[in-house]
Amino acid sequence: RSTALTALQEELEGIPCTTEPQQLSKLSIDWHTFSPVLSEKLAGKRADIVYFPTSEAEVIRIIQACVRHRIPLTPRGAGTGNYGQAVPLEGGVVLDITRMQSILWTKGGIMRVQPGVKLMAMEKEARKTGWEVRMAPSTFRTATVGGFVSGGFGGIGSITYGVLRERGNILGLQVVTMEAEPQILELRGEAVHQVSHAWGVNGIITEMEMPLGMAYPWAECIVVFDDFMQSARFCQRLGESDGIVKRMISLHAWPIPSYFVALKPYLPEGSHAALLLIAENSLEPLADLVKEWGGQITYTKPAAVCVGGTTSSTGKGITLMEYGYNHTTLHARTADPSLTYIDCLFPADPDLKAMEYLYRTLAEEMMIHIEYLRLNGKVTALGGQLVRYTSEARLREIMQIHRDQGVHVHDCHDFTLDSLQKKDASNRNQQLELKKRTDPLGLLNPGKLKAWMEWQAQQTGSPSM
Ligand code: FAD
């Protein structure tokens, strides 16, 4: 490998790179550290060199050199993924795309960008013409749009627009293939999903076309309840109230609110808290709904006082958006690093039986955290439960208890795409089929797609790992 790396470096003279050991370690990890299981499995995995291309032409040169010398290549955005998506399991090159951050054009509610643009930069640009990003992860300040589309699923805004996977939420992706003579493909329509959420295993995204949403002035509210199941029913009803315009409904069973130190004055001891982003013109009907369900609004931050004038996603300061989604895990782990999390989808059920069962049965070792989002047109509860970690075996038992209640669990303690996407096998097959054409040597983000390893084992007649 070292001779090949020397030759690669000589050929790529002029493209910014680093081999400084501390930088290599920093740019080889992501936030899989939320999982004690992944932390152990991925420890010590490190790139040999990190390149920072500034253009598609440089990406192509890097790909050609890697193919020539059979060196693995793992793309990386801001490295905020939770599953080790951007960890280079076999070393080689990490392709850091954060310097490809041009906004190419915006027109008619569509924005074409390079993949290294941060979600917050997109939001700022979109707001100049009355638009906003449709959805963003709670890491919107640092996460890149390329990393979001390749490694994320949805977030703030998904209660209205659904997740990235929904038809129409990604309009086009320009992708460079991992071949001696790289092709530039423009995928549109449903074909984008062969590459979206594929963790960069079948092509490098170099441009993307994203649809925008109409910009609203978003107010932020905290609503508290004495009874958890009542708070969950309120959130479900709020999600289904189509006349109330919202961007986030994030629900936290006590004691999760006790981890939100900066919000302490608004989170009474023992209360369950819903953190909301609501369009300002929907605050009055929201207050009526809260009253109907017996909740109490303890905090309202009008959009006008949010930094940036219209929404705090465009500037600094405390925003509830950085308490929902996996920021919940982040705040909780800051207080208690022994906590970890599980990702799951609750079944559509007006009686919320599974949620109630898990809330009551696992109260000693698990705290319920729900994000409400729209999936296939239905308001759905996405669980990001916090678990007091004792062992991998017990963690897996807890996941099984969820499954036994009809809850779909995404295994966020496994670093393969296959384990996370169990529910969507046909999409994974499409991703595999594309990889056979775009990365015939299997150099892109190796080790992340089990289906590829199984297929290769079939070809060579050797057992798959
Ligand atoms: P990275 O982590 O750097 O990369 C993600 C994947 O994309 C990797 O597999 C990488 O190889 C691949 N990739 C990157 N760029 C390219 C490219 N140009 N071409 C091909 N492949 C590429 N996720 C959500 O979906 N919603 C949330 O609300 C959310 N909240 C989070 C909160 C916290 C506190 C943390 C730590 C994580 C959260 N995440 C969430 C996960 C993550 O932050 C997001 O998915 C984020 O969008 C990833 O962007 P990134 O730039 O950091 O990508």
Coordinates of C-alpha atoms and ligand atoms in Angstrom, one line a residue:
R1 CA 0.0 0.0 0.0
S2 CA 2.7 2.5 0.9
T3 CA 4.3 2.4 -2.6
A4 CA 0.9 2.9 -4.2
L5 CA 0.2 5.8 -1.8
T6 CA 3.5 7.5 -2.7
A7 CA 2.7 7.2 -6.4
L8 CA -0.9 8.5 -5.8
Q9 CA 0.5 11.6 -3.9
E10 CA 2.9 12.4 -6.8
E11 CA 0.1 12.2 -9.3
L12 CA -2.2 14.3 -7.3
E13 CA 0.3 17.1 -6.7
G14 CA -1.5 20.4 -6.3
I15 CA -4.7 19.1 -4.8
P16 CA -5.0 20.1 -1.1
C17 CA -4.4 17.1 1.3
T18 CA -3.2 16.1 4.7
T19 CA -1.3 13.2 6.2
E20 CA -0.8 14.8 9.6
P21 CA -1.7 12.0 12.1
Q22 CA -4.0 14.1 14.3
Q23 CA -5.9 15.4 11.3
L24 CA -6.2 11.9 9.8
S25 CA -7.7 10.6 13.1
K26 CA -10.1 13.6 13.3
L27 CA -11.2 13.2 9.7
S28 CA -11.7 9.4 10.0
I29 CA -14.4 9.4 12.7
D30 CA -18.0 10.6 13.0
W31 CA -20.6 10.6 15.7
H32 CA -20.9 6.8 15.8
T33 CA -19.4 7.4 19.3
F34 CA -23.1 7.7 20.5
S35 CA -23.0 3.9 20.3
P36 CA -20.7 2.0 22.7
V37 CA -21.1 -1.0 20.3
L38 CA -19.9 0.9 17.3
S39 CA -17.2 2.8 19.3
E40 CA -15.6 -0.6 20.0
K41 CA -16.0 -2.0 16.5
L42 CA -14.7 1.1 14.7
A43 CA -11.9 2.0 17.0
G44 CA -8.6 2.7 15.3
K45 CA -9.9 2.8 11.7
R46 CA -8.0 5.6 10.0
A47 CA -7.4 7.0 6.5
D48 CA -3.9 7.1 5.1
I49 CA -4.5 10.5 3.5
V50 CA -7.3 13.0 3.2
Y51 CA -7.9 15.1 0.1
F52 CA -9.9 18.3 0.0
P53 CA -11.0 18.7 -3.7
T54 CA -12.4 22.1 -4.6
S55 CA -14.0 21.1 -8.0
E56 CA -15.5 18.1 -9.8
A57 CA -12.3 18.0 -12.0
E58 CA -10.2 17.4 -8.9
V59 CA -12.6 14.7 -7.7
I60 CA -12.2 13.0 -11.1
R61 CA -8.4 13.2 -10.8
I62 CA -8.5 11.7 -7.3
I63 CA -10.8 8.9 -8.5
Q64 CA -8.6 8.0 -11.4
A65 CA -5.5 7.8 -9.2
C66 CA -7.3 5.6 -6.6
V67 CA -8.5 3.3 -9.3
R68 CA -5.1 3.1 -10.9
H69 CA -3.5 2.2 -7.6
R70 CA -6.4 0.1 -6.2
I71 CA -6.7 2.4 -3.2
P72 CA -10.1 2.6 -1.3
L73 CA -11.8 6.0 -1.2
T74 CA -14.4 7.1 1.4
P75 CA -16.3 10.3 0.8
R76 CA -17.0 12.6 3.8
G77 CA -19.0 15.7 4.4
A78 CA -18.9 17.3 7.9
G79 CA -18.6 13.8 9.6
T80 CA -21.7 14.2 11.7
G81 CA -23.2 10.8 10.7
N82 CA -24.2 8.5 13.6
Y83 CA -23.5 5.1 12.1
G84 CA -19.8 5.2 11.1
Q85 CA -20.9 6.0 7.6
A86 CA -17.8 8.1 6.9
V87 CA -15.3 5.9 8.7
P88 CA -12.8 4.5 6.3
L89 CA -12.8 0.8 7.3
E90 CA -9.9 -0.1 5.0
G91 CA -8.0 3.1 5.3
G92 CA -6.9 4.7 2.0
V93 CA -8.2 8.0 0.9
V94 CA -10.9 10.1 2.6
L95 CA -12.4 12.5 0.2
D96 CA -13.5 15.6 2.2
I97 CA -16.0 17.5 0.1
T98 CA -16.5 20.5 2.4
R99 CA -14.5 22.8 0.1
M100 CA -17.0 22.2 -2.7
Q101 CA -19.5 24.7 -1.4
S102 CA -20.9 26.8 -4.3
I103 CA -24.5 27.5 -4.6
L104 CA -24.8 27.2 -8.4
W105 CA -28.3 28.7 -8.9
T106 CA -31.7 29.2 -7.3
K107 CA -34.9 29.6 -9.3
G108 CA -38.6 28.9 -9.0
G109 CA -38.1 27.2 -5.6
I110 CA -35.3 24.9 -6.7
M111 CA -31.6 25.2 -5.7
R112 CA -28.7 23.6 -7.4
V113 CA -25.6 23.3 -5.2
Q114 CA -22.3 21.5 -4.8
P115 CA -22.4 18.8 -2.1
G116 CA -20.2 20.6 0.5
V117 CA -22.7 23.4 1.1
K118 CA -24.0 23.5 4.6
L119 CA -27.7 23.3 5.2
M120 CA -27.6 26.6 7.1
A121 CA -26.0 28.3 4.1
M122 CA -28.7 26.9 1.9
E123 CA -31.4 28.2 4.2
K124 CA -29.8 31.7 4.3
E125 CA -29.6 31.8 0.6
A126 CA -33.1 30.5 0.0
R127 CA -34.7 33.0 2.5
K128 CA -33.4 35.9 0.3
T129 CA -36.1 35.0 -2.2
G130 CA -38.9 33.8 0.2
W131 CA -37.9 30.1 0.3
E132 CA -36.4 27.8 2.9
V133 CA -34.9 24.3 2.9
R134 CA -37.7 21.7 3.1
M135 CA -35.9 19.6 5.8
A136 CA -32.6 19.7 7.6
P137 CA -31.0 17.6 10.3
S138 CA -30.6 19.1 13.7
T139 CA -26.9 19.4 12.8
F140 CA -27.9 22.0 10.1
R141 CA -25.1 24.4 11.2
T142 CA -22.3 22.0 10.3
A143 CA -23.8 19.2 8.2
T144 CA -23.3 19.3 4.4
V145 CA -26.2 18.8 2.0
G146 CA -24.2 16.0 0.3
G147 CA -23.7 14.2 3.6
F148 CA -27.4 14.7 4.5
V149 CA -28.6 13.2 1.2
S150 CA -26.0 10.4 1.3
G151 CA -26.2 9.5 5.0
G152 CA -29.2 11.2 6.6
F153 CA -33.0 10.5 6.4
G154 CA -34.9 13.7 7.3
G155 CA -35.3 16.1 10.2
I156 CA -36.7 19.5 11.0
G157 CA -39.4 20.1 8.3
S158 CA -40.2 16.4 7.9
I159 CA -43.5 16.8 9.7
T160 CA -44.6 18.7 6.6
Y161 CA -42.6 17.4 3.7
G162 CA -41.9 13.8 4.8
V163 CA -38.4 12.3 4.6
L164 CA -35.7 12.6 1.9
R165 CA -36.9 9.3 0.5
E166 CA -40.3 10.7 -0.5
R167 CA -40.8 11.3 -4.2
G168 CA -40.0 14.9 -5.0
N169 CA -37.7 15.8 -2.1
I170 CA -34.5 15.4 -4.2
L171 CA -34.8 16.5 -7.8
G172 CA -31.5 15.6 -9.3
L173 CA -28.0 14.3 -8.4
Q174 CA -24.9 14.5 -10.5
V175 CA -22.6 11.6 -9.7
V176 CA -19.1 10.6 -10.7
T177 CA -18.3 6.9 -11.0
M178 CA -15.3 5.1 -9.6
E179 CA -13.8 3.9 -12.8
A180 CA -10.5 4.3 -14.7
E181 CA -12.5 6.6 -17.0
P182 CA -15.0 8.1 -14.6
Q183 CA -18.5 8.8 -16.1
I184 CA -20.6 11.8 -14.9
L185 CA -24.2 10.6 -14.5
E186 CA -27.2 12.9 -13.9
L187 CA -29.8 10.9 -12.0
R188 CA -33.3 12.3 -11.8
G189 CA -36.8 11.2 -10.6
E190 CA -36.9 8.0 -8.6
A191 CA -33.4 7.1 -9.9
V192 CA -31.9 9.5 -7.3
H193 CA -32.6 7.0 -4.6
Q194 CA -30.1 4.5 -6.0
V195 CA -27.5 7.0 -4.6
S196 CA -29.4 8.8 -1.8
H197 CA -28.8 7.2 1.5
A198 CA -26.2 4.9 -0.1
W199 CA -23.3 6.2 2.1
G200 CA -21.2 7.0 -1.0
V201 CA -20.8 3.3 -1.9
N202 CA -21.8 3.7 -5.5
G203 CA -20.7 7.1 -6.6
I204 CA -19.5 10.5 -5.6
I205 CA -22.2 13.2 -5.7
T206 CA -20.7 16.4 -7.2
E207 CA -23.9 18.5 -7.8
M208 CA -27.4 18.3 -6.5
E209 CA -30.8 19.9 -7.2
M210 CA -33.0 20.3 -4.2
P211 CA -36.6 21.6 -4.1
L212 CA -37.3 24.3 -1.5
G213 CA -40.4 25.1 0.7
M214 CA -42.2 28.4 1.2
A215 CA -40.4 30.3 4.0
Y216 CA -42.4 30.9 7.2
P217 CA -41.6 33.0 10.2
W218 CA -41.2 30.2 12.8
A219 CA -42.0 30.7 16.4
E220 CA -40.6 28.2 19.0
C221 CA -42.7 26.9 21.9
I222 CA -42.4 24.5 24.8
V223 CA -45.6 22.8 25.9
V224 CA -45.5 20.6 29.1
F225 CA -47.8 17.9 30.4
D226 CA -48.1 15.9 33.6
D227 CA -49.1 12.7 31.8
F228 CA -46.8 11.2 29.2
M229 CA -49.4 9.4 27.2
Q230 CA -51.5 12.6 27.1
S231 CA -48.5 14.5 25.7
A232 CA -48.0 11.8 23.0
R233 CA -51.7 12.0 22.0
F234 CA -51.5 15.8 21.9
C235 CA -48.4 15.7 19.6
Q236 CA -50.1 13.2 17.3
R237 CA -53.2 15.4 17.1
L238 CA -51.0 18.5 16.4
G239 CA -49.2 16.6 13.6
E240 CA -52.6 15.8 12.1
S241 CA -53.9 19.3 12.4
D242 CA -53.3 20.4 8.8
G243 CA -54.4 24.0 9.5
I244 CA -51.6 24.5 12.0
V245 CA -48.4 25.1 10.1
K246 CA -45.4 23.5 11.8
R247 CA -41.7 22.5 11.3
M248 CA -40.9 20.4 14.3
I249 CA -42.8 18.3 16.9
S250 CA -40.3 16.8 19.3
L251 CA -41.5 15.0 22.4
H252 CA -39.5 14.1 25.5
A253 CA -40.6 12.0 28.4
W254 CA -39.3 13.1 31.8
P255 CA -36.4 12.9 32.8
I256 CA -35.1 13.8 29.3
P257 CA -36.0 17.5 29.8
S258 CA -33.7 17.5 32.9
Y259 CA -30.8 17.2 30.4
F260 CA -31.7 20.4 28.6
V261 CA -29.8 22.7 31.0
A262 CA -30.2 26.0 29.1
L263 CA -34.0 25.4 29.0
K264 CA -34.4 24.6 32.7
P265 CA -36.6 27.6 33.6
Y266 CA -39.3 26.3 31.1
L267 CA -39.2 22.6 32.0
P268 CA -40.9 22.0 35.4
E269 CA -39.6 19.0 37.4
G270 CA -41.4 15.8 36.5
S271 CA -43.1 17.2 33.3
H272 CA -43.0 15.8 29.8
A273 CA -42.1 18.4 27.2
A274 CA -43.0 19.0 23.6
L275 CA -40.6 21.2 21.7
L276 CA -42.3 22.9 18.8
L277 CA -41.6 25.1 15.7
I278 CA -44.9 26.6 14.7
A279 CA -45.6 29.3 12.0
E280 CA -46.3 32.5 13.8
N281 CA -49.8 32.8 12.2
S282 CA -50.6 29.4 13.8
L283 CA -49.9 30.3 17.4
E284 CA -53.5 31.1 18.3
P285 CA -54.9 27.7 17.1
L286 CA -52.0 26.0 18.8
A287 CA -52.9 27.7 22.1
D288 CA -56.5 26.4 21.7
L289 CA -55.3 22.9 21.0
V290 CA -52.9 22.9 24.0
K291 CA -55.8 24.1 26.2
E292 CA -58.1 21.3 24.9
W293 CA -55.4 18.7 25.8
G294 CA -54.6 20.1 29.2
G295 CA -51.0 21.1 28.5
Q296 CA -49.3 24.3 29.5
I297 CA -47.2 26.6 27.2
T298 CA -44.1 27.6 29.3
Y299 CA -42.0 29.2 26.5
T300 CA -42.7 31.1 23.3
K301 CA -40.0 32.7 21.2
P302 CA -41.6 34.8 18.5
A303 CA -40.0 34.5 15.1
A304 CA -39.3 38.3 15.1
V305 CA -36.8 37.9 18.0
C306 CA -35.1 34.9 16.4
V307 CA -31.7 35.8 15.1
G308 CA -31.9 36.6 11.5
G309 CA -35.4 38.1 11.9
T310 CA -37.4 35.1 10.6
T311 CA -35.9 32.0 11.9
S312 CA -33.1 31.0 14.2
S313 CA -31.9 28.4 11.7
T314 CA -30.2 31.3 10.0
G315 CA -28.1 32.5 12.8
K316 CA -26.7 32.1 16.3
G317 CA -28.5 31.7 19.7
I318 CA -30.5 29.0 21.4
T319 CA -33.0 27.3 19.2
L320 CA -35.2 24.3 20.1
M321 CA -34.1 22.8 16.8
E322 CA -30.8 21.9 18.6
Y323 CA -32.7 19.9 21.2
G324 CA -34.6 17.5 18.9
Y325 CA -33.6 14.6 16.8
N326 CA -30.1 13.3 17.7
H327 CA -29.3 16.5 19.6
T328 CA -31.5 15.0 22.3
T329 CA -28.9 12.2 22.6
L330 CA -26.1 14.7 22.5
H331 CA -27.5 16.7 25.4
A332 CA -28.3 13.6 27.4
R333 CA -24.9 12.1 26.9
T334 CA -23.2 15.3 27.9
A335 CA -24.8 14.9 31.3
D336 CA -24.5 11.1 31.4
P337 CA -22.1 9.4 28.9
S338 CA -23.4 6.0 29.9
L339 CA -26.6 6.7 27.8
T340 CA -27.0 5.5 24.3
Y341 CA -30.0 5.4 22.0
I342 CA -32.2 3.3 19.7
D343 CA -33.9 4.4 16.5
C344 CA -37.4 3.0 15.7
L345 CA -40.7 3.7 14.0
F346 CA -43.9 3.2 15.9
P347 CA -46.8 1.6 14.1
A348 CA -49.8 3.8 13.1
D349 CA -52.2 3.2 16.0
P350 CA -54.6 5.7 17.4
D351 CA -54.4 4.0 20.8
L352 CA -50.6 4.2 21.0
K353 CA -50.6 0.8 22.6
A354 CA -46.9 -0.1 21.8
M355 CA -45.7 3.3 23.0
E356 CA -47.6 3.0 26.3
Y357 CA -46.4 -0.6 26.8
L358 CA -42.7 0.4 26.3
Y359 CA -43.1 3.6 28.4
R360 CA -44.5 1.6 31.3
T361 CA -42.4 -1.6 31.0
L362 CA -38.9 -0.2 30.3
A363 CA -39.2 3.0 32.5
E364 CA -36.2 1.9 34.6
E365 CA -33.7 1.7 31.8
M366 CA -35.2 3.7 28.9
M367 CA -36.6 7.2 28.3
I368 CA -39.0 7.8 25.4
H369 CA -38.1 10.5 22.8
I370 CA -40.3 10.9 19.8
E371 CA -40.0 13.0 16.6
Y372 CA -43.3 13.3 14.7
L373 CA -43.0 13.2 10.9
R374 CA -45.0 12.5 7.9
L375 CA -44.3 9.1 6.3
N376 CA -46.3 8.2 3.2
G377 CA -48.8 10.8 4.1
K378 CA -49.4 9.6 7.7
V379 CA -48.2 11.3 10.9
T380 CA -45.8 8.8 12.3
A381 CA -43.8 8.6 15.6
L382 CA -40.1 8.1 15.1
G383 CA -38.5 7.0 18.3
G384 CA -35.0 8.0 19.4
Q385 CA -35.2 6.4 22.9
L386 CA -32.4 7.0 25.3
V387 CA -31.2 3.8 26.9
R388 CA -29.1 3.3 30.0
Y389 CA -26.4 1.0 28.5
T390 CA -25.3 -2.1 30.4
S391 CA -24.3 -4.5 27.6
E392 CA -24.8 -5.1 23.9
A393 CA -26.8 -8.2 24.8
R394 CA -29.3 -6.2 26.9
L395 CA -29.4 -3.4 24.2
R396 CA -30.4 -6.0 21.6
E397 CA -33.0 -7.5 24.0
I398 CA -34.6 -4.0 24.3
M399 CA -34.6 -3.7 20.6
Q400 CA -36.4 -7.1 20.4
I401 CA -38.9 -6.0 23.0
H402 CA -39.7 -3.1 20.6
R403 CA -40.1 -5.5 17.6
D404 CA -42.3 -7.8 19.6
Q405 CA -44.7 -4.8 20.0
G406 CA -44.8 -4.3 16.2
V407 CA -42.3 -1.4 16.3
H408 CA -39.8 -1.3 13.4
V409 CA -36.2 -0.9 14.8
H410 CA -33.4 0.6 12.7
D411 CA -30.2 -1.0 14.0
C412 CA -28.2 2.1 14.7
H413 CA -25.5 -0.1 16.4
D414 CA -24.4 -1.7 13.2
F415 CA -22.2 0.0 10.6
T416 CA -23.6 -1.6 7.5
L417 CA -26.2 0.0 5.2
D418 CA -28.0 -3.4 5.0
S419 CA -28.8 -3.5 8.7
L420 CA -30.2 0.0 8.7
Q421 CA -32.3 -0.4 5.6
K422 CA -33.8 -3.8 6.3
K423 CA -37.2 -2.4 5.6
D424 CA -36.3 -1.3 2.1
A425 CA -34.6 -4.3 0.5
S426 CA -35.7 -3.4 -3.1
N427 CA -33.9 0.0 -2.8
R428 CA -30.8 -1.7 -1.5
N429 CA -30.9 -4.1 -4.5
Q430 CA -31.0 -1.0 -6.8
Q431 CA -28.1 0.5 -5.0
L432 CA -26.2 -2.8 -5.4
E433 CA -27.0 -3.0 -9.1
L434 CA -25.7 0.5 -9.6
K435 CA -22.5 -0.2 -7.7
K436 CA -21.8 -3.1 -10.0
R437 CA -21.6 -0.6 -12.9
T438 CA -20.2 2.4 -11.1
D439 CA -17.6 0.9 -8.7
P440 CA -16.6 -2.5 -10.3
L441 CA -13.5 -2.8 -8.1
G442 CA -15.4 -2.2 -4.9
L443 CA -13.2 0.7 -3.8
L444 CA -15.9 3.1 -2.6
N445 CA -16.5 3.1 1.2
P446 CA -15.6 -0.6 1.4
G447 CA -17.2 -2.8 4.1
K448 CA -20.5 -0.8 4.4
L449 CA -22.6 -2.8 1.9
K450 CA -23.0 -6.5 2.9
A451 CA -25.0 -7.2 -0.2
W452 CA -21.9 -6.3 -2.3
M453 CA -19.6 -8.5 -0.2
E454 CA -22.0 -11.4 -0.6
W455 CA -22.3 -10.8 -4.3
Q456 CA -18.5 -10.7 -4.6
A457 CA -18.2 -13.9 -2.6
Q458 CA -20.6 -15.6 -5.0
Q459 CA -18.5 -14.5 -8.0
T460 CA -15.3 -15.8 -6.5
G461 CA -16.8 -18.8 -4.8
S462 CA -15.3 -17.8 -1.5
P463 CA -17.3 -17.4 1.8
S464 CA -18.5 -13.9 2.5
M465 CA -17.5 -12.2 5.7
Ligands
FAD1 P1 -21.1 12.8 6.7 O1 -21.4 12.2 8.1 O2 -19.7 13.3 6.5 O3 -21.4 11.7 5.6 C1 -22.6 10.9 5.6 C2 -22.4 9.8 4.6 O4 -22.5 10.4 3.3 C3 -21.1 9.1 4.6 O5 -21.4 7.7 4.3 C4 -20.3 9.7 3.5 O6 -19.4 8.7 3.0 C5 -21.4 10.1 2.5 N1 -21.0 11.2 1.7 C6 -20.7 12.5 2.1 N2 -20.6 13.3 1.0 C7 -20.8 12.5 -0.1 C8 -20.8 12.8 -1.5 N3 -20.5 14.0 -2.0 N4 -21.0 11.8 -2.3 C9 -21.3 10.6 -1.9 N5 -21.4 10.2 -0.6 C10 -21.1 11.2 0.3 N6 -29.5 12.9 10.6 C11 -30.7 13.2 10.1 O7 -31.1 12.7 9.0 N7 -31.6 14.0 10.8 C12 -31.3 14.6 12.0 O8 -32.1 15.3 12.5 C13 -30.0 14.3 12.5 N8 -29.6 14.9 13.7 C14 -28.4 14.6 14.2 C15 -28.0 15.2 15.4 C16 -26.7 14.9 15.9 C17 -26.3 15.6 17.2 C18 -25.8 14.1 15.2 C19 -24.4 13.9 15.8 C20 -26.2 13.6 14.0 C21 -27.5 13.8 13.5 N9 -27.9 13.3 12.3 C22 -29.1 13.5 11.8 C23 -26.9 12.6 11.4 C24 -26.1 13.6 10.5 O9 -25.8 14.7 11.2 C25 -26.8 14.0 9.3 O10 -27.3 12.9 8.5 C26 -26.0 14.9 8.4 O11 -26.8 15.4 7.4 C27 -24.8 14.2 7.8 O12 -24.1 15.2 7.0 P2 -22.5 15.3 7.0 O13 -22.1 16.4 6.1 O14 -22.0 15.3 8.4 O15 -22.2 13.9 6.4

